[in-house]
Amino acid sequence: MSSNVLAEYQAQRAALIHDDRSLRREYSRAHLWSDKEIEADKIVRRIRTHEAETIWKEDHPSVPHPFPGMEFLTGKSIIMRTRLFEILSKMPKGALLHAHLDATVNAEYLLELAFKHPAFHVRVHEPLTASNLTTNLPEFRALPQDQFSDVGCLTDASYALGSWVSLHNARDSFAQELGGKEGFDKWVVGAMTINPAEAYGTHNTITKIWQKFGSTFITSTGLIRFEPVFAEYIRQFFRSSIEDGISYVEARINFLYKHMYGADGQENVPHREWLVMFDRVLNEVRGEMAQQGRANEFIGARIIYSTIRFITPEELEWYLEDCIALKKEFPHLIAGFDLVGDENVLKPLIYYAEPLLRFQRRQKEEGVDIPFIFHAGETLGDGTEADVNLYDAILLGTKRIGHGYSLVKHPKLIETCRNKGIAVEVCPISNEILRLTSSMPMHPLPILLNYGVPVALCSDDPAVFGNMGLTYDYYQVLAASELTGLNTLGALARDSIEFSTLEKEEKERALVCWEQRWGEFIDYVVALKE
């Protein structure tokens, strides 16, 4: 074979690869990459290759058959030992666009908050035993002072099932055979999180893991839906996000309950006061950052008003009107509207078509703009109601798609998302733990990236999964793909701001701040000794 023939083939090959990869969004800015960005990308790729051949091939007694992008809960201990993780922890990640507020703060921290308030009580409806600790869930509530309980022990044989026990008494008297005080903490935290044995063993199907997943919210809601805790919970969410390089968040808040419990133990705090608290804490954290000379590290936060897709269309009408009222009073806070919950078993979007269409008309009447930001396609189904939610989400004008896991099965919808700029909020670790995929190499994210669909990486419910912030999700995506590099992650972070609901001027400021921090991060990477 002549050298000319081989050279021609090589040229054709390079051209085909270039044409194929040119659809990826980071390639639209490739001509703007600085020499430092190109060098930093090479450094990170070399570190990734080295660690794939070293730390990921070592023997780990507690982690059989490790590999980059493996199931997160099993591989987390290895991930945290890598240089790649250390590097990404310092990366400015832009916006977090898909996170459910009631699963964004470390469960241990939430329990610590609860212990500060004597109003908190706990009860169970079955006797606690070593064999049922993982399924016998604690129920929490903040009680009015005149209802404080003097019941001394939750685990004593004399305990009357369903009776409230003060949180401190319950912990102090927790049976030694169940672990004593440490056993109490482990029991409560375990009820609010998913562990490897559950995700990959006892609950290793979509149906079973969603049952466990749903139960974590049943437990944590009793602690979060208390006015004094709610404010501090929001504060910790903001602070921990900032420390992980997140500069802006759009948090989904579940407004299903029409009131939360006030400091007096009465269920009397309406939705309006939830936003007042959110706004107050937001301004306080902004003030903290300004005092520290770090104002550019936190642009702010907004709320995606959410309720659960098991309510009736008639019930939804109330929430939609409530959302409009809140938007009129807090236009800077309400970012959009969503329906949440397990798409595989709850109601599809088409079930709510009439009130949702009326909602759009009502917005025009009231002079507000509340975009839909729908969960859709969080499923393995092909043609199921959950999968078909994608069609309705797009027809209803969704600004972004939450999860969109099954989107890759729909070429026309992929084209629509690319052409109309409908970003997909991809939650890699959430998808894996909730058993849509077994590992990151099996995740459909590269298909979306290769087709040029805008994507924002998100953590979804980090308090439940243990993927606090965004560093873990960024790591899993980078570690599992040879094509994805540091500049890919940079494009994803940039797009998270670009496809946020920030107003034009706010968005421009956020992008300028991010670009500055990105430049500093690139300098840090280039200065590394490999």
XYZ file of N, CA, C and O in Angstrom, residues 74-140:
268
model
N -20.243 2.424 46.201
C -19.163 1.469 46.455
C -17.804 2.106 46.200
O -16.856 1.896 46.950
N -17.711 2.891 45.154
C -16.417 3.455 44.747
C -16.072 4.788 45.386
O -14.961 5.298 45.181
N -16.975 5.364 46.171
C -16.760 6.707 46.711
C -15.459 6.822 47.494
O -14.744 7.824 47.387
N -15.129 5.803 48.273
C -13.917 5.879 49.092
C -12.666 5.959 48.231
O -11.684 6.604 48.614
N -12.697 5.340 47.072
C -11.556 5.421 46.147
C -11.546 6.783 45.465
O -10.495 7.424 45.330
N -12.704 7.233 45.020
C -12.809 8.530 44.354
C -12.163 9.616 45.199
O -11.391 10.453 44.697
N -12.449 9.611 46.495
C -11.969 10.676 47.374
C -10.453 10.636 47.572
O -9.873 11.617 48.061
N -9.808 9.557 47.174
C -8.346 9.447 47.290
C -7.621 9.914 46.044
O -6.388 10.011 46.041
N -8.353 10.201 44.986
C -7.703 10.525 43.714
C -7.324 11.999 43.607
O -7.969 12.869 44.197
N -6.291 12.269 42.818
C -5.910 13.651 42.538
C -6.971 14.314 41.666
O -7.205 15.517 41.773
N -7.584 13.526 40.814
C -8.610 14.066 39.931
C -9.745 14.677 40.743
O -10.234 15.770 40.430
N -10.151 13.996 41.792
C -11.209 14.518 42.655
C -10.751 15.788 43.354
O -11.508 16.768 43.452
N -9.516 15.793 43.827
C -8.981 16.981 44.495
C -8.978 18.175 43.548
O -9.351 19.300 43.925
N -8.596 17.938 42.314
C -8.572 19.015 41.315
C -9.982 19.534 41.057
O -10.233 20.747 41.074
N -10.914 18.625 40.829
C -12.273 19.036 40.486
C -12.967 19.721 41.655
O -13.878 20.539 41.446
N -12.565 19.419 42.876
C -13.176 20.075 44.029
C -12.912 21.577 44.024
O -13.650 22.348 44.648
N -11.873 21.995 43.307
C -11.520 23.415 43.224
C -12.092 24.091 41.978
O -11.922 25.299 41.791
N -12.783 23.347 41.155
C -13.311 23.888 39.904
C -14.569 24.726 40.140
O -15.456 24.318 40.883
N -14.678 25.900 39.509
C -15.934 26.667 39.579
C -16.992 25.993 38.710
O -16.791 25.783 37.517
N -18.107 25.641 39.314
C -19.061 24.766 38.628
C -20.294 25.489 38.108
O -21.226 24.847 37.609
N -20.318 26.805 38.259
C -21.453 27.537 37.715
C -22.692 27.337 38.546
O -22.709 27.589 39.757
N -23.764 26.874 37.903
C -25.069 26.781 38.565
C -25.467 25.338 38.842
O -25.150 24.437 38.067
N -26.174 25.161 39.936
C -26.834 23.889 40.253
C -28.316 24.097 39.932
O -29.013 24.832 40.629
N -28.786 23.457 38.875
C -30.127 23.713 38.357
C -31.154 22.638 38.706
O -32.342 22.819 38.435
N -30.717 21.537 39.267
C -31.669 20.477 39.613
C -31.267 19.881 40.959
O -30.383 19.018 41.047
N -31.903 20.383 42.006
C -31.680 19.855 43.357
C -32.946 20.093 44.164
O -33.508 21.189 44.149
N -33.410 19.066 44.829
C -34.604 19.162 45.670
C -34.162 19.640 47.044
O -33.383 18.965 47.725
N -34.654 20.809 47.440
C -34.155 21.457 48.653
C -34.167 20.530 49.851
O -33.229 20.533 50.662
N -35.217 19.711 49.990
C -35.322 18.864 51.177
C -34.391 17.654 51.135
O -34.515 16.748 51.966
N -33.432 17.661 50.197
C -32.402 16.610 50.176
C -31.061 17.207 49.766
O -30.318 16.632 48.985
N -30.763 18.403 50.322
C -29.529 19.084 49.921
C -28.553 19.313 51.067
O -27.452 19.815 50.838
N -28.941 18.961 52.283
C -28.074 19.186 53.442
C -27.761 17.853 54.101
O -28.656 17.030 54.327
N -26.496 17.665 54.388
C -26.007 16.433 55.005
C -26.915 15.975 56.138
O -27.297 16.765 57.008
N -27.276 14.690 56.143
C -28.233 14.166 57.124
C -27.720 14.306 58.553
O -28.503 14.582 59.478
N -26.425 14.118 58.753
C -25.861 14.278 60.099
C -26.019 15.718 60.577
O -26.328 15.972 61.754
N -25.829 16.664 59.661
C -25.976 18.076 60.019
C -27.421 18.393 60.377
O -27.700 19.124 61.315
N -28.357 17.835 59.612
C -29.777 18.044 59.897
C -30.134 17.530 61.286
O -30.864 18.194 62.041
N -29.606 16.377 61.648
C -29.890 15.824 62.972
C -29.301 16.721 64.059
O -29.929 16.947 65.104
N -28.112 17.257 63.821
C -27.514 18.196 64.780
C -28.401 19.426 64.963
O -28.579 19.917 66.084
N -28.943 19.938 63.864
C -29.856 21.079 63.950
C -31.063 20.732 64.818
O -31.502 21.537 65.651
N -31.598 19.543 64.611
C -32.796 19.131 65.345
C -32.541 19.089 66.847
O -33.413 19.469 67.646
N -31.363 18.649 67.249
C -31.061 18.528 68.679
C -31.019 19.887 69.389
O -31.070 19.959 70.613
N -30.946 20.963 68.629
C -30.919 22.300 69.225
C -32.308 22.772 69.648
O -32.437 23.827 70.271
N -33.341 21.994 69.288
C -34.706 22.453 69.522
C -35.472 21.442 70.394
O -35.800 20.340 69.942
N -35.778 21.814 71.641
C -36.490 20.910 72.559
C -37.864 20.483 72.047
O -38.413 19.493 72.530
N -38.398 21.215 71.078
C -39.739 20.889 70.578
C -39.776 19.565 69.829
O -40.848 18.949 69.714
N -38.639 19.110 69.342
C -38.645 17.906 68.509
C -38.900 16.644 69.330
O -38.270 16.407 70.357
N -39.819 15.841 68.815
C -40.151 14.545 69.388
C -40.129 13.493 68.283
O -40.192 13.818 67.090
N -40.053 12.248 68.705
C -39.982 11.141 67.754
C -40.869 10.006 68.254
O -41.075 9.849 69.469
N -41.385 9.230 67.306
C -42.178 8.058 67.688
C -42.043 6.984 66.629
O -41.626 7.247 65.498
N -42.424 5.761 67.008
C -42.495 4.641 66.068
C -43.823 3.931 66.291
O -44.471 4.102 67.328
N -44.211 3.145 65.306
C -45.496 2.451 65.386
C -45.336 0.937 65.479
O -46.323 0.205 65.491
N -44.076 0.473 65.524
C -43.768 -0.934 65.764
C -42.617 -0.992 66.761
O -41.774 -0.086 66.784
N -42.529 -2.040 67.583
C -41.399 -2.149 68.507
C -40.084 -2.172 67.736
O -39.973 -2.841 66.698
N -39.103 -1.446 68.216
C -37.794 -1.416 67.577
C -36.989 -2.647 67.967
O -36.839 -2.949 69.157
N -36.465 -3.341 66.968
C -35.614 -4.509 67.198
C -34.418 -4.426 66.262
O -34.425 -3.657 65.287
N -33.412 -5.212 66.548
C -32.224 -5.216 65.698
C -32.566 -5.626 64.272
O -31.929 -5.175 63.310
N -33.571 -6.461 64.117
C -33.908 -6.969 62.784
C -34.755 -6.006 61.959
O -34.850 -6.154 60.746
N -35.388 -5.011 62.612
C -36.247 -4.111 61.823
C -35.790 -2.651 61.861
O -36.528 -1.757 61.435
N -34.584 -2.403 62.351
C -34.097 -1.026 62.445
C -34.092 -0.312 61.095
O -34.345 0.890 61.014
N -33.791 -1.032 60.029
C -33.681 -0.387 58.723
C -35.033 -0.122 58.074
O -35.119 0.642 57.111
N -36.076 -0.749 58.590
C -37.399 -0.570 57.988
C -38.396 0.100 58.931
O -39.438 0.579 58.486
N -38.095 0.127 60.212
C -38.970 0.749 61.210
C -38.577 2.224 61.319
O -37.690 2.596 62.079
N -39.222 3.065 60.532
C -38.770 4.440 60.362
C -39.217 5.346 61.504
O -40.361 5.262 61.974
N -38.336 6.256 61.927
C -38.725 7.235 62.942
C -39.632 8.299 62.324
O -39.457 8.698 61.170
N -40.601 8.760 63.087
C -41.452 9.877 62.680
C -41.161 11.042 63.608
O -41.204 10.899 64.829
N -40.853 12.210 63.028
C -40.474 13.377 63.828
C -41.540 14.467 63.730
O -42.194 14.631 62.705
